[in-house]
Amino acid sequence: IYNKYDFNTFFAIIFLAGLAHDEESSFDSYYKSNFDNLKFYYDIFLKSSSKIFIYVSSIKSVTEFSNSKISESIISSPKSFYGISKYISEKYIENNIDLQHKYFILRPCLIYGNNLKGNLDYLIKFIINNRNENIWNRFARICSLIKI
């Protein structure tokens, strides 16, 4: 892609590619997809006159599960291959910046839409099919998600 696109013509680069929801993949697969690709494009960005790099990471780079609100002060402790590879990518960005460039790391909550992977689709169908049941008051519901 670098040969086709000159990063010098862009003010900002948004990187949001990666491997997720693949329980059969090894750590090596996650590392190659989530870190090696990020490193490739981030290094091109650093050599360009583009000013801003926006990395869409994941809340999983910080934690897999939390009983309390998550803030910037939380100590990262990713457990899954996905979370670890996203954490490594974030650290690479943070440790390789210069004065001519800026970066933003976004850690969105669960994002879902059509043809989503994972168990969220089953949960949504369960909620739709049981919305008239009075079962929801039995559970503490603290969750953040975005539908696109």
mmCIF file of C-alpha atoms in Angstrom:
data_model
loop_
_atom_site.group_PDB
_atom_site.id
_atom_site.type_symbol
_atom_site.label_atom_id
_atom_site.label_comp_id
_atom_site.label_asym_id
_atom_site.label_seq_id
_atom_site.Cartn_x
_atom_site.Cartn_y
_atom_site.Cartn_z
ATOM 1 C CA ILE A 1 0.000 0.000 0.000
ATOM 2 C CA TYR A 2 2.872 2.394 0.724
ATOM 3 C CA ASN A 3 3.838 2.335 -2.944
ATOM 4 C CA LYS A 4 0.284 3.235 -3.948
ATOM 5 C CA TYR A 5 -0.338 5.924 -1.328
ATOM 6 C CA ASP A 6 1.966 8.713 -0.342
ATOM 7 C CA PHE A 7 1.415 9.381 3.366
ATOM 8 C CA ASN A 8 2.814 12.877 2.853
ATOM 9 C CA THR A 9 -0.470 13.919 1.288
ATOM 10 C CA PHE A 10 -2.466 13.071 4.434
ATOM 11 C CA PHE A 11 -2.738 15.191 7.552
ATOM 12 C CA ALA A 12 -3.798 12.207 9.664
ATOM 13 C CA ILE A 13 -3.593 8.433 9.385
ATOM 14 C CA ILE A 14 -6.230 6.224 11.014
ATOM 15 C CA PHE A 15 -5.177 2.643 11.660
ATOM 16 C CA LEU A 16 -7.902 0.227 12.709
ATOM 17 C CA ALA A 17 -7.023 -3.063 11.069
ATOM 18 C CA GLY A 18 -6.370 -6.235 13.003
ATOM 19 C CA LEU A 19 -7.289 -9.787 13.847
ATOM 20 C CA ALA A 20 -10.039 -10.375 16.428
ATOM 21 C CA HIS A 21 -12.490 -13.082 17.453
ATOM 22 C CA ASP A 22 -10.454 -15.933 16.053
ATOM 23 C CA GLU A 23 -10.236 -18.530 18.806
ATOM 24 C CA GLU A 24 -8.275 -20.906 16.576
ATOM 25 C CA SER A 25 -5.410 -18.501 15.872
ATOM 26 C CA SER A 26 -2.101 -18.706 17.686
ATOM 27 C CA PHE A 27 -0.352 -15.842 19.426
ATOM 28 C CA ASP A 28 1.930 -15.634 16.399
ATOM 29 C CA SER A 29 -1.076 -14.973 14.140
ATOM 30 C CA TYR A 30 -2.368 -12.215 16.421
ATOM 31 C CA TYR A 31 1.125 -10.730 16.732
ATOM 32 C CA LYS A 32 1.683 -10.652 12.982
ATOM 33 C CA SER A 33 -1.727 -9.206 12.239
ATOM 34 C CA ASN A 34 -2.069 -6.754 15.101
ATOM 35 C CA PHE A 35 1.518 -5.688 15.803
ATOM 36 C CA ASP A 36 3.586 -6.296 12.663
ATOM 37 C CA ASN A 37 1.029 -4.535 10.449
ATOM 38 C CA LEU A 38 0.720 -1.638 12.870
ATOM 39 C CA LYS A 39 4.510 -1.309 13.055
ATOM 40 C CA PHE A 40 4.800 -1.313 9.267
ATOM 41 C CA TYR A 41 2.332 1.550 8.788
ATOM 42 C CA TYR A 42 3.402 3.483 11.881
ATOM 43 C CA ASP A 43 7.021 3.468 10.700
ATOM 44 C CA ILE A 44 5.904 4.797 7.305
ATOM 45 C CA PHE A 45 3.916 7.494 9.115
ATOM 46 C CA LEU A 46 6.981 8.561 11.126
ATOM 47 C CA LYS A 47 8.961 9.067 7.914
ATOM 48 C CA SER A 48 6.183 11.131 6.352
ATOM 49 C CA SER A 49 5.029 14.700 6.785
ATOM 50 C CA SER A 50 1.660 13.509 8.105
ATOM 51 C CA LYS A 51 1.031 14.996 11.530
ATOM 52 C CA ILE A 52 -1.329 12.676 13.408
ATOM 53 C CA PHE A 53 -1.582 8.903 13.796
ATOM 54 C CA ILE A 54 -4.847 7.599 15.237
ATOM 55 C CA TYR A 55 -4.704 4.006 16.431
ATOM 56 C CA VAL A 56 -8.005 2.306 17.117
ATOM 57 C CA SER A 57 -6.934 -0.246 19.682
ATOM 58 C CA SER A 58 -9.237 -2.033 22.118
ATOM 59 C CA ILE A 59 -10.265 -1.891 25.738
ATOM 60 C CA LYS A 60 -8.903 -5.461 25.815
ATOM 61 C CA SER A 61 -5.385 -3.974 25.689
ATOM 62 C CA VAL A 62 -6.036 -2.847 29.256
ATOM 63 C CA THR A 63 -8.213 -5.572 30.721
ATOM 64 C CA GLU A 64 -10.400 -8.464 29.682
ATOM 65 C CA PHE A 65 -12.970 -7.799 32.397
ATOM 66 C CA SER A 66 -13.549 -5.204 35.085
ATOM 67 C CA ASN A 67 -15.975 -4.887 37.978
ATOM 68 C CA SER A 68 -15.378 -1.156 38.147
ATOM 69 C CA LYS A 69 -15.018 1.798 35.826
ATOM 70 C CA ILE A 70 -11.889 1.816 33.709
ATOM 71 C CA SER A 71 -9.766 4.957 33.590
ATOM 72 C CA GLU A 72 -6.383 6.016 32.222
ATOM 73 C CA SER A 73 -4.805 5.204 35.581
ATOM 74 C CA ILE A 74 -5.575 1.482 35.418
ATOM 75 C CA ILE A 75 -2.553 -0.792 35.088
ATOM 76 C CA SER A 76 -2.801 -2.803 31.876
ATOM 77 C CA SER A 77 -3.162 -6.546 32.316
ATOM 78 C CA PRO A 78 -4.371 -8.061 29.044
ATOM 79 C CA LYS A 79 -4.793 -11.833 29.070
ATOM 80 C CA SER A 80 -5.895 -12.911 25.599
ATOM 81 C CA PHE A 81 -3.678 -13.105 22.518
ATOM 82 C CA TYR A 82 -5.772 -10.294 21.076
ATOM 83 C CA GLY A 83 -5.399 -8.038 24.109
ATOM 84 C CA ILE A 84 -1.673 -8.684 24.448
ATOM 85 C CA SER A 85 -1.018 -7.942 20.774
ATOM 86 C CA LYS A 86 -2.987 -4.680 21.027
ATOM 87 C CA TYR A 87 -1.067 -3.727 24.192
ATOM 88 C CA ILE A 88 2.279 -4.377 22.494
ATOM 89 C CA SER A 89 1.153 -2.205 19.584
ATOM 90 C CA GLU A 90 0.203 0.649 21.899
ATOM 91 C CA LYS A 91 3.571 0.484 23.656
ATOM 92 C CA TYR A 92 5.378 0.573 20.313
ATOM 93 C CA ILE A 93 3.547 3.765 19.360
ATOM 94 C CA GLU A 94 4.191 5.384 22.745
ATOM 95 C CA ASN A 95 7.899 4.526 22.692
ATOM 96 C CA ASN A 96 8.543 5.598 19.092
ATOM 97 C CA ILE A 97 7.299 9.135 18.662
ATOM 98 C CA ASP A 98 9.141 12.293 17.688
ATOM 99 C CA LEU A 99 8.481 16.012 18.039
ATOM 100 C CA GLN A 100 7.033 16.395 14.528
ATOM 101 C CA HIS A 101 4.257 13.855 15.019
ATOM 102 C CA LYS A 102 1.368 13.231 17.395
ATOM 103 C CA TYR A 103 -0.609 10.110 18.137
ATOM 104 C CA PHE A 104 -3.944 9.228 19.668
ATOM 105 C CA ILE A 105 -4.801 5.774 20.951
ATOM 106 C CA LEU A 106 -8.510 5.035 21.117
ATOM 107 C CA ARG A 107 -9.705 2.086 23.171
ATOM 108 C CA PRO A 108 -13.333 1.681 22.219
ATOM 109 C CA CYS A 109 -15.707 -0.552 24.056
ATOM 110 C CA LEU A 110 -17.418 -3.400 22.234
ATOM 111 C CA ILE A 111 -18.443 -2.319 18.738
ATOM 112 C CA TYR A 112 -20.985 -4.355 16.867
ATOM 113 C CA GLY A 113 -22.990 -4.296 13.691
ATOM 114 C CA ASN A 114 -24.191 -6.609 10.950
ATOM 115 C CA ASN A 115 -22.479 -10.014 10.698
ATOM 116 C CA LEU A 116 -20.768 -9.611 14.048
ATOM 117 C CA LYS A 117 -18.581 -12.348 15.452
ATOM 118 C CA GLY A 118 -18.429 -13.617 19.000
ATOM 119 C CA ASN A 119 -21.219 -14.230 21.481
ATOM 120 C CA LEU A 120 -22.874 -10.827 21.306
ATOM 121 C CA ASP A 121 -25.178 -11.951 18.486
ATOM 122 C CA TYR A 122 -26.529 -14.754 20.718
ATOM 123 C CA LEU A 123 -27.010 -12.332 23.612
ATOM 124 C CA ILE A 124 -28.917 -9.867 21.431
ATOM 125 C CA LYS A 125 -31.206 -12.637 20.140
ATOM 126 C CA PHE A 126 -31.760 -13.839 23.717
ATOM 127 C CA ILE A 127 -32.686 -10.324 24.848
ATOM 128 C CA ILE A 128 -35.080 -9.840 21.931
ATOM 129 C CA ASN A 129 -36.730 -13.193 22.534
ATOM 130 C CA ASN A 130 -37.034 -12.649 26.300
ATOM 131 C CA ARG A 131 -37.681 -8.932 26.550
ATOM 132 C CA ASN A 132 -41.048 -9.461 28.243
ATOM 133 C CA GLU A 133 -39.536 -11.706 30.918
ATOM 134 C CA ASN A 134 -38.665 -10.198 34.275
ATOM 135 C CA ILE A 135 -35.190 -11.750 34.408
ATOM 136 C CA TRP A 136 -33.095 -8.612 33.890
ATOM 137 C CA ASN A 137 -33.539 -7.266 37.409
ATOM 138 C CA ARG A 138 -31.553 -10.252 38.725
ATOM 139 C CA PHE A 139 -28.325 -9.047 37.096
ATOM 140 C CA ALA A 140 -26.137 -6.015 37.542
ATOM 141 C CA ARG A 141 -25.874 -4.561 34.060
ATOM 142 C CA ILE A 142 -22.791 -2.452 33.648
ATOM 143 C CA CYS A 143 -21.766 -2.507 30.027
ATOM 144 C CA SER A 144 -20.594 -0.215 27.302
ATOM 145 C CA LEU A 145 -21.058 -0.895 23.615
ATOM 146 C CA ILE A 146 -21.543 0.882 20.325
ATOM 147 C CA LYS A 147 -23.727 -0.222 17.408
ATOM 148 C CA ILE A 148 -22.704 0.791 13.911
#
